[in-house]
Short mmCIF file of C-alpha atoms in Angstrom, two decimals:
data_model
loop_
_atom_site.label_atom_id
_atom_site.label_comp_id
_atom_site.label_asym_id
_atom_site.label_seq_id
_atom_site.Cartn_x
_atom_site.Cartn_y
_atom_site.Cartn_z
CA GLU S 1 -51.71 -61.68 -47.94
CA GLN S 2 -55.39 -62.45 -47.36
CA VAL S 3 -56.39 -58.95 -48.52
CA LYS S 4 -54.24 -59.26 -51.64
CA LYS S 5 -55.81 -62.60 -52.43
CA GLU S 6 -59.32 -61.16 -52.07
CA LEU S 7 -58.33 -58.21 -54.28
CA ARG S 8 -57.10 -60.54 -57.02
CA ASN S 9 -60.31 -62.56 -56.81
CA LYS S 10 -62.43 -59.41 -57.12
CA ASN S 11 -60.38 -58.22 -60.11
CA LEU S 12 -60.83 -61.55 -61.85
CA GLU S 13 -64.55 -61.55 -61.10
CA ASN S 14 -64.98 -57.99 -62.48
CA GLN S 15 -62.96 -58.92 -65.57
CA ARG S 16 -65.17 -61.94 -66.17
CA ILE S 17 -68.30 -59.76 -65.81
CA ILE S 18 -66.95 -57.24 -68.32
CA GLU S 19 -66.03 -59.95 -70.80
CA ALA S 20 -69.45 -61.56 -70.39
CA GLU S 21 -71.21 -58.25 -71.05
CA GLN S 22 -69.09 -57.64 -74.14
CA GLU S 23 -69.91 -61.12 -75.44
CA ARG S 24 -73.61 -60.49 -74.81
CA ILE S 25 -73.39 -57.22 -76.80
CA GLU S 26 -71.75 -59.04 -79.68
CA ARG S 27 -74.45 -61.72 -79.62
CA GLU S 28 -77.22 -59.09 -79.68
CA LYS S 29 -75.64 -57.35 -82.64
CA SER S 30 -75.35 -60.66 -84.43
CA ARG S 31 -79.03 -61.48 -83.80
CA ALA S 32 -80.10 -58.05 -85.09
CA SER S 33 -78.11 -58.43 -88.32
CA ASN S 34 -79.61 -61.91 -88.82
CA ARG S 35 -83.13 -60.51 -88.50
CA MET S 36 -82.42 -57.84 -91.12
CA ARG S 37 -81.11 -60.27 -93.79
CA PRO S 38 -84.44 -62.12 -94.50
CA SER S 39 -86.25 -58.79 -95.06
CA PHE S 40 -83.71 -57.75 -97.68
CA SER S 41 -83.97 -61.12 -99.46
CA ARG S 42 -87.74 -60.95 -99.54
CA LYS S 43 -87.50 -57.51 -101.00
CA LYS S 44 -85.31 -58.78 -103.87
CA ARG S 45 -87.60 -61.72 -104.55
CA GLN S 46 -90.76 -59.67 -104.65
CA GLY S 47 -89.24 -56.92 -106.75
CA SER S 48 -91.66 -54.22 -107.73
CA ASN S 49 -94.58 -56.24 -106.45
CA VAL S 50 -93.86 -55.33 -102.81
CA SER S 51 -96.64 -53.17 -101.55
CA MET S 52 -96.23 -49.84 -99.76
CA SER S 53 -97.59 -51.19 -96.54
CA GLY S 54 -94.98 -54.01 -96.40
CA SER S 55 -92.15 -51.49 -96.91
CA VAL S 56 -93.41 -49.25 -94.12
CA ILE S 57 -93.69 -52.20 -91.71
CA HIS S 58 -90.15 -53.32 -92.59
CA HIS S 59 -88.68 -49.85 -91.96
CA GLU S 60 -90.55 -49.60 -88.65
CA GLU S 61 -89.19 -52.96 -87.47
CA THR S 62 -85.66 -51.92 -88.49
CA ARG S 63 -85.87 -48.61 -86.61
CA THR S 64 -87.30 -50.41 -83.53
CA ALA S 65 -84.49 -52.98 -83.57
CA ASP S 66 -81.87 -50.26 -84.02
CA GLN S 67 -83.38 -48.25 -81.17
CA SER S 68 -83.42 -51.27 -78.82
CA MET S 69 -79.86 -52.10 -79.78
CA LYS S 70 -78.74 -48.55 -79.00
CA GLU S 71 -80.53 -48.56 -75.69
CA MET S 72 -79.06 -51.94 -74.81
CA SER S 73 -75.59 -50.80 -75.88
CA ILE S 74 -75.89 -47.63 -73.79
CA LYS S 75 -77.06 -49.68 -70.80
CA LEU S 76 -74.22 -52.12 -71.19
CA GLN S 77 -71.72 -49.29 -71.48
CA ASN S 78 -73.11 -47.76 -68.30
CA ASP S 79 -72.89 -51.11 -66.55
CA VAL S 80 -69.31 -51.55 -67.70
CA MET S 81 -68.39 -48.07 -66.50
CA SER S 82 -70.08 -48.75 -63.18
CA LEU S 83 -68.20 -52.01 -62.80
CA ARG S 84 -64.93 -50.30 -63.65
CA LYS S 85 -65.56 -47.60 -61.08
CA GLU S 86 -66.45 -50.24 -58.51
CA HIS S 87 -63.32 -52.18 -59.44
CA ASP S 88 -61.14 -49.08 -59.06
CA LEU S 89 -62.78 -48.29 -55.74
CA VAL S 90 -62.20 -51.80 -54.45
CA ARG S 91 -58.60 -51.75 -55.65
CA HIS S 92 -57.83 -48.40 -54.01
CA THR S 93 -59.62 -49.47 -50.83
CA SER S 94 -57.68 -52.74 -50.71
CA ILE S 95 -54.39 -50.94 -51.23
CA ASP S 96 -55.26 -48.53 -48.44
CA GLU S 97 -56.18 -51.42 -46.18
CA ILE S 98 -52.90 -53.20 -46.95
CA ASN S 99 -50.92 -50.06 -46.17
CA SER S 100 -52.89 -49.52 -42.97
CA LEU S 101 -52.32 -53.16 -41.95
CA GLN S 102 -48.59 -52.73 -42.46
CA ASN S 103 -48.61 -49.63 -40.28
CA LEU S 104 -50.76 -51.40 -37.67
CA SER S 105 -48.45 -54.42 -37.66
CA LYS S 106 -45.49 -52.15 -36.96
CA GLU S 107 -47.41 -50.51 -34.12
CA TRP S 108 -48.46 -53.88 -32.72
CA SER S 109 -44.85 -55.05 -32.89
CA ARG S 110 -43.72 -51.98 -30.97
CA GLN S 111 -46.43 -52.51 -28.36
CA ALA S 112 -45.48 -56.17 -27.97
CA GLY S 113 -41.83 -55.21 -27.55
CA ARG S 114 -42.72 -52.65 -24.89
CA ALA S 115 -44.90 -55.24 -23.10
CA VAL S 116 -42.06 -57.80 -23.12
CA GLU S 117 -39.61 -55.24 -21.75
CA ALA S 118 -42.09 -54.26 -19.05
CA SER S 119 -42.62 -57.91 -18.13
CA ARG S 120 -38.89 -58.51 -17.88
CA ALA S 121 -38.43 -55.44 -15.73
CA GLU S 122 -41.31 -56.50 -13.49
CA ALA S 123 -39.92 -60.04 -13.20
CA GLU S 124 -36.51 -58.68 -12.23
CA TYR S 125 -38.12 -56.37 -9.67
CA LEU S 126 -40.14 -59.22 -8.20
CA ARG S 127 -37.03 -61.42 -8.09
CA GLU S 128 -35.12 -58.75 -6.17
CA LYS S 129 -38.09 -58.19 -3.89
CA LEU S 130 -38.36 -61.92 -3.22
CA ALA S 131 -34.68 -62.07 -2.29
CA ALA S 132 -35.10 -59.11 0.07
CA GLU S 133 -38.23 -60.66 1.61
CA SER S 134 -36.43 -63.99 2.07
CA ALA S 135 -33.55 -62.26 3.82
CA MET S 136 -35.99 -60.36 6.04
CA ARG S 137 -37.90 -63.55 6.81
CA LEU S 138 -34.69 -65.31 7.78
CA LYS S 139 -33.70 -62.43 10.03
CA LEU S 140 -37.10 -62.35 11.74
CA LEU S 141 -37.06 -66.12 12.11
CA ASN S 142 -33.68 -65.95 13.81
CA GLU S 143 -34.95 -63.29 16.18
CA LEU S 144 -38.05 -65.36 16.91
CA GLN S 145 -35.93 -68.42 17.57
CA ASP S 146 -33.80 -66.45 20.01
CA ILE S 147 -36.89 -65.13 21.81
CA ARG S 148 -38.69 -68.47 22.06
CA GLY S 149 -35.55 -70.47 22.74
CA THR S 150 -33.76 -73.14 20.77
CA VAL S 151 -35.35 -76.01 22.71
CA ARG S 152 -39.13 -76.28 22.90
CA VAL S 153 -41.21 -78.90 24.62
CA TYR S 154 -44.76 -79.68 23.53
CA CYS S 155 -47.31 -82.04 25.01
CA ARG S 156 -49.90 -83.97 23.01
CA PRO S 157 -52.19 -86.01 25.30
CA LYS S 158 -53.70 -89.16 23.92
CA PRO S 159 -57.53 -89.20 23.80
CA CYS S 160 -59.13 -90.93 26.77
CA SER S 161 -60.27 -94.44 25.85
CA GLY S 162 -62.92 -94.68 28.57
CA GLY S 163 -63.95 -93.44 31.98
CA GLU S 164 -63.40 -89.97 33.33
CA PRO S 165 -60.45 -88.00 31.93
CA THR S 166 -57.47 -87.70 34.24
CA ILE S 167 -56.10 -84.52 32.70
CA THR S 168 -57.38 -81.01 32.18
CA ILE S 169 -55.91 -78.17 30.09
CA PRO S 170 -56.77 -74.84 31.76
CA THR S 171 -54.50 -72.79 29.41
CA HIS S 172 -52.61 -73.37 26.19
CA ASP S 173 -49.35 -74.09 28.07
CA ILE S 174 -50.45 -75.81 31.31
CA LEU S 175 -51.58 -79.40 31.82
CA VAL S 176 -53.10 -80.58 35.12
CA LEU S 177 -52.96 -84.26 36.07
CA ASN S 178 -55.82 -85.19 38.39
CA LYS S 179 -54.74 -87.87 40.84
CA ASP S 180 -56.48 -89.35 43.85
CA THR S 181 -54.21 -87.63 46.29
CA ALA S 182 -53.53 -84.25 44.72
CA ALA S 183 -53.52 -82.53 41.35
CA LEU S 184 -50.18 -82.01 39.60
CA SER S 185 -49.60 -79.26 37.08
CA PHE S 186 -46.99 -79.20 34.30
CA LYS S 187 -45.99 -76.29 32.07
CA PHE S 188 -44.93 -76.65 28.43
CA ASP S 189 -44.36 -74.35 25.50
CA ARG S 190 -47.69 -75.57 24.18
CA VAL S 191 -50.24 -78.15 25.26
CA PHE S 192 -52.35 -79.55 22.42
CA SER S 193 -55.88 -80.77 22.84
CA PRO S 194 -56.38 -84.56 22.69
CA SER S 195 -58.58 -83.96 19.64
CA SER S 196 -55.93 -81.93 17.77
CA SER S 197 -55.39 -82.98 14.16
CA GLN S 198 -52.10 -83.84 12.53
CA HIS S 199 -52.21 -80.59 10.57
CA GLU S 200 -52.54 -78.53 13.77
CA ILE S 201 -49.44 -80.19 15.20
CA PHE S 202 -47.48 -79.54 12.02
CA SER S 203 -48.63 -75.90 11.84
CA GLU S 204 -47.15 -75.26 15.29
CA LEU S 205 -43.81 -76.93 14.45
CA GLU S 206 -43.54 -75.84 10.81
CA GLU S 207 -41.34 -72.75 11.20
CA PRO S 208 -38.42 -74.33 13.10
CA LEU S 209 -38.57 -77.49 10.98
CA ILE S 210 -38.59 -75.62 7.66
CA SER S 211 -35.63 -73.49 8.85
CA SER S 212 -33.42 -76.47 7.96
CA LEU S 213 -33.47 -75.12 4.38
CA ASP S 214 -31.81 -71.95 5.74
CA GLY S 215 -28.90 -73.91 7.20
CA PHE S 216 -30.15 -74.72 10.70
CA ASN S 217 -29.77 -78.14 12.32
CA VAL S 218 -33.21 -79.24 13.50
CA THR S 219 -34.01 -82.25 15.67
CA LEU S 220 -37.49 -83.55 16.42
CA LEU S 221 -37.82 -85.97 19.35
CA ALA S 222 -40.95 -87.88 20.32
CA PHE S 223 -40.77 -89.14 23.92
CA GLY S 224 -43.34 -91.21 25.75
CA GLN S 225 -44.22 -94.60 27.04
CA GLN S 226 -45.27 -97.48 24.83
CA ARG S 227 -48.51 -96.93 22.84
CA SER S 228 -48.62 -93.26 23.78
CA GLY S 229 -48.80 -92.13 20.12
CA LYS S 230 -45.16 -91.38 19.25
CA THR S 231 -45.22 -93.11 15.86
CA TYR S 232 -48.61 -91.62 15.02
CA SER S 233 -47.39 -88.07 15.77
CA VAL S 234 -44.12 -88.41 13.89
CA LEU S 235 -45.01 -90.65 10.92
CA GLY S 236 -48.78 -91.05 10.90
CA ASP S 237 -51.22 -93.92 10.91
CA CYS S 238 -49.16 -97.01 10.03
CA GLY S 239 -50.98 -100.16 8.90
CA PHE S 240 -50.38 -103.24 6.76
CA ASP S 241 -52.18 -104.58 3.71
CA SER S 242 -53.05 -108.20 2.93
CA ARG S 243 -49.53 -108.86 1.60
CA GLY S 244 -47.90 -107.54 4.77
CA GLN S 245 -46.68 -104.32 3.14
CA ALA S 246 -46.69 -101.20 5.33
CA ILE S 247 -49.11 -98.40 4.47
CA LEU S 248 -48.76 -94.84 5.83
CA GLN S 249 -51.88 -92.70 6.12
CA CYS S 250 -52.79 -89.47 7.91
CA TYR S 251 -49.21 -88.21 7.65
CA GLY S 252 -47.43 -87.11 10.80
CA VAL S 253 -45.08 -84.20 11.45
CA GLN S 254 -42.01 -85.64 9.74
CA LEU S 255 -43.73 -86.63 6.50
CA GLN S 256 -45.62 -83.33 6.32
CA THR S 257 -42.31 -81.52 6.83
CA LEU S 258 -40.69 -83.50 4.01
CA GLN S 259 -43.61 -82.68 1.73
CA GLN S 260 -43.26 -78.98 2.52
CA LEU S 261 -39.47 -79.06 2.04
CA PHE S 262 -39.81 -80.56 -1.42
CA THR S 263 -42.47 -77.98 -2.32
CA ILE S 264 -40.24 -75.08 -1.29
CA ALA S 265 -37.22 -76.61 -3.04
CA SER S 266 -39.16 -76.93 -6.30
CA HIS S 267 -40.07 -73.22 -6.18
CA ARG S 268 -36.50 -72.00 -5.80
CA THR S 269 -34.63 -74.11 -8.34
CA ASP S 270 -33.49 -70.97 -10.15
CA ARG S 271 -31.55 -69.81 -7.07
CA TYR S 272 -30.69 -72.94 -5.07
CA LYS S 273 -29.96 -76.60 -5.64
CA ASP S 274 -31.34 -78.65 -2.74
CA THR S 275 -30.47 -82.32 -2.22
CA PHE S 276 -32.11 -84.68 0.26
CA SER S 277 -31.07 -88.01 1.76
CA ILE S 278 -32.49 -90.23 4.51
CA THR S 279 -31.00 -92.51 7.14
CA ILE S 280 -33.25 -94.36 9.61
CA VAL S 281 -31.71 -95.82 12.75
CA GLU S 282 -33.57 -97.39 15.67
CA VAL S 283 -32.25 -97.53 19.24
CA HIS S 284 -33.60 -100.65 20.96
CA ASN S 285 -32.20 -102.02 24.22
CA GLU S 286 -29.17 -99.74 23.83
CA LYS S 287 -28.46 -101.25 20.44
CA LEU S 288 -28.36 -99.38 17.11
CA ILE S 289 -30.39 -100.93 14.28
CA ASP S 290 -30.26 -99.68 10.67
CA LEU S 291 -33.80 -99.88 9.27
CA VAL S 292 -32.79 -98.76 5.76
CA ALA S 293 -30.20 -101.47 5.11
CA GLY S 294 -31.66 -104.34 3.13
CA THR S 295 -34.54 -102.40 1.57
CA PRO S 296 -34.89 -102.34 -2.27
CA LEU S 297 -34.09 -98.61 -2.42
CA ALA S 298 -31.00 -99.08 -0.26
CA ASP S 299 -29.76 -101.95 -2.41
CA SER S 300 -30.16 -99.88 -5.61
CA ASP S 301 -29.23 -96.32 -4.55
CA GLY S 302 -27.88 -96.44 -1.00
CA HIS S 303 -24.31 -95.93 0.19
CA VAL S 304 -22.64 -96.27 3.55
CA VAL S 305 -21.93 -93.37 5.90
CA ILE S 306 -18.22 -93.18 6.66
CA CYS S 307 -17.00 -90.92 9.47
CA GLU S 308 -13.69 -89.35 8.55
CA THR S 309 -11.66 -88.06 11.51
CA ARG S 310 -8.46 -86.10 11.57
CA ARG S 311 -6.51 -89.26 12.15
CA ASP S 312 -8.31 -90.96 9.23
CA LYS S 313 -7.41 -88.04 7.01
CA LYS S 314 -3.75 -88.78 7.63
CA ASP S 315 -4.17 -92.56 7.36
CA ARG S 316 -6.30 -93.47 4.32
CA LYS S 317 -5.98 -97.17 5.18
CA SER S 318 -8.38 -96.86 8.12
CA VAL S 319 -10.99 -95.33 5.88
CA VAL S 320 -10.76 -98.26 3.47
CA ILE S 321 -11.15 -100.69 6.37
CA ALA S 322 -14.23 -98.79 7.61
CA GLU S 323 -15.82 -98.87 4.16
CA SER S 324 -15.31 -102.62 3.87
CA SER S 325 -16.63 -103.43 7.35
CA TRP S 326 -20.06 -101.78 7.07
CA HIS S 327 -21.55 -104.92 5.51
CA LYS S 328 -21.15 -106.66 8.85
CA GLY S 329 -23.80 -104.34 10.34
CA LYS S 330 -21.44 -102.66 12.77
CA LEU S 331 -22.73 -99.19 13.70
CA GLU S 332 -20.58 -96.77 15.69
CA ILE S 333 -21.36 -93.26 16.94
CA LYS S 334 -18.45 -90.95 16.08
CA THR S 335 -17.57 -87.31 15.66
CA ASN S 336 -16.36 -86.41 12.18
CA ILE S 337 -13.73 -83.92 11.12
CA ASP S 338 -16.32 -81.11 11.07
CA GLY S 339 -17.37 -81.75 14.66
CA ASN S 340 -20.73 -83.33 13.74
CA THR S 341 -21.96 -86.52 15.37
CA VAL S 342 -22.65 -89.28 12.85
CA VAL S 343 -23.39 -93.00 12.97
CA GLN S 344 -20.74 -94.74 10.92
CA GLY S 345 -21.99 -97.71 8.96
CA LEU S 346 -25.53 -96.43 8.35
CA VAL S 347 -26.94 -96.69 4.86
CA THR S 348 -28.07 -93.35 3.46
CA VAL S 349 -30.41 -93.16 0.47
CA PRO S 350 -30.75 -90.02 -1.71
CA ILE S 351 -34.37 -89.09 -2.45
CA ASN S 352 -35.70 -86.84 -5.20
CA SER S 353 -39.36 -86.53 -4.22
CA PHE S 354 -41.79 -86.87 -1.36
CA GLU S 355 -43.02 -90.14 -2.87
CA ASP S 356 -39.48 -91.58 -2.59
CA ALA S 357 -39.44 -90.71 1.11
CA CYS S 358 -42.80 -92.44 1.72
CA THR S 359 -41.66 -95.50 -0.24
CA LEU S 360 -38.44 -95.76 1.78
CA TRP S 361 -40.32 -95.48 5.08
CA GLN S 362 -42.83 -98.12 4.03
CA GLN S 363 -40.05 -100.50 2.96
CA SER S 364 -38.18 -99.91 6.23
CA ILE S 365 -41.26 -100.54 8.36
CA THR S 366 -42.13 -103.67 6.35
CA LYS S 367 -38.61 -105.01 6.85
#
């Protein structure tokens, strides 16, 4: 369309040039005829008194004007012919360009179609390869779990606050406790350095924790005396602002695991639909305490965990009673119909992002 527009503009411009040249020729002819009329009138007025020299001069001027008019006419005709040739050349060239553009557009369309088909084939190949790699990874992970064992024990010593250190780590799996009487050695699956970062701890535990997305039940326990760093290792650095609201920084193993789980889930939405929910229960002096109940997220989105047994399945009345009694804060450890151990009466909150998990933890700690 752009080429056609330019061609029309050039045709109009050439037509205007030709018309202008023709008008100029007509004006020149008119001027020449006007110059000849006064000579003829003088000749009539003078009659026989016109001298020979005046007649010769008049004929010379007339021949000169006629000659210049002929030359100008020939030049204009040549210019017009040149313009016409140029116009024809431009027209033929433009037509050829339009035809070539049409052929090129068809070729480009074919190339684009082939590229799209190749991209689709490559995407399908990569999708199949990803599925095969995921299956292989799951198989290797299962074999690794069997080799390393389903239960692993790690040790993370707390940095020494002052004085000489009482522990030494001769190897990556042995810890030696230096006492006054004798040295005691303990063996673990891995002994971390007191200066180990939170990311190093998570890197060691990442594979078994992430395997929960493959259907495995994973439990992470932090055991130690008071102020030994259990909360720091699991959650992170917990502090409070001026309003008394909890703030989590330097995320621990659990929060880093949640962040990684949400990242993996977002990358496989075309194949899987992953849902997440959180319950937080504290065991203190052999008493179960629900830390989620009473938080803003629990009040808006939470629902109670009801343990349905085989007997409850036959008697629906007991289930209704259990659902109505959870408000009293009664928590009971039971085994459900699937054989899983659950705490009936806990409030579970569905979460859709890592930020929701952090918010729920902060609200629970603040409460």
